[in-house]
Amino acid sequence: MSGATARAGANVALVKYWGKRDEERNLPAVGSISITLSDLLATARVGMGKEGPRFRSHGVPVSGVAADRMAHYLDWIAGRLGAGAERLCVDVEAGFPVGAGLASSAAIYCATAAASAAAVGASIDRAELSRLARVGSGSAARSVFGGWVEWHRGTREDGEDSGAEQLLPVADWPVALVVAVVHDGPKEVPSRDAMRHVSRTSPLYDGWIEAQEEDLESMRSAIAARDFGAVGRLAEENCLRMHATTFAARPPVFFWLPVTLAVMQAVRQLRADGCEAYFTIDAGPQVKVLCSPERVDRVAGALAGIPGVVRVLRSGLGSGVEILDGSVPWK
Ligand code: DP6
């Protein structure tokens, strides 16, 4: 086969992945729980060729660190899939801003892993695909599955027990997400670098690790009980604890802008006014707001009216990575 295309959605962690136990294999220091999105999508077309750029975005060659990272990953995954002699190349298209704290690397690396497997004719299941995607970008492990997803920390040195699994499919509990984009353009510090710096220098990092297991357990129970209030409260607390580790790093890392706080405040006001909504923030200034599908219009309207909010994106939950052409590796 000459190539294959896959499409994956970004995901948003409600209990965050923050810190690694092994940088080489990209093994997380903690487990995490996320929702996969239906409307923030990336496609990856993987082909083979002896020459030419390895990594393109919308047909345009990518250079620098991002290109080196992708080329390294393509060689690694070809080797793992038993196609080490193939020189894989990828062209990705994201329907949303890349590198801006919108989990683009999760969607891009997940789609690339799936398209690579399809392109070389590998036969693997989704659990295996999740472990392969993880090596490209940790959060990509979760985008393999739809709906509500948990990525396990695992304890094995080889990482074979550190992949994601689905907790609930979309149809079992469809919620919605509204993203307040408060800054266009790339974020100042990539999450990978921030995570490394914070884990090495923040005195609050050990406390973060210690508290995570309890959050994971509470979140699993809240999801199983479809307790929206508990899910939202836990997501806010976990996000704030993650960001506390960044403020305490030496030197500190600030992902927030003044408008980030204004959006958080607006979400609290919405709640006070009877509109249940909860925020979470990743390694960037954008604010992601969880609400029920019936409340999307009201939440989106309130956020769009805040000075400094550039744009508001809406999404439902998606059903995980798909192969658009080529043979489906996990059938
Ligand atoms: C803050 O998955 O981008 O969004 O594994 O180094 O590629 P690498 O990191 P990445 O980190 C995401 C961190 C986060 C929290 C989360 O998505 O769980």
JSON list of N, CA and C in Angstrom, two decimals, residues 136 235 238:
[
{"chain": "A", "resi": 136, "resn": "GLY", "atom": "N", "xyz": [4.63, 9.15, 20.74]},
{"chain": "A", "resi": 136, "resn": "GLY", "atom": "CA", "xyz": [4.69, 10.41, 19.99]},
{"chain": "A", "resi": 136, "resn": "GLY", "atom": "C", "xyz": [4.38, 11.60, 20.88]},
{"chain": "A", "resi": 235, "resn": "ALA", "atom": "N", "xyz": [-12.51, 18.38, 38.25]},
{"chain": "A", "resi": 235, "resn": "ALA", "atom": "CA", "xyz": [-11.71, 18.88, 37.12]},
{"chain": "A", "resi": 235, "resn": "ALA", "atom": "C", "xyz": [-11.10, 20.24, 37.45]},
{"chain": "A", "resi": 238, "resn": "ASN", "atom": "N", "xyz": [-8.31, 19.76, 40.12]},
{"chain": "A", "resi": 238, "resn": "ASN", "atom": "CA", "xyz": [-7.12, 19.10, 39.58]},
{"chain": "A", "resi": 238, "resn": "ASN", "atom": "C", "xyz": [-6.33, 20.07, 38.69]}
]
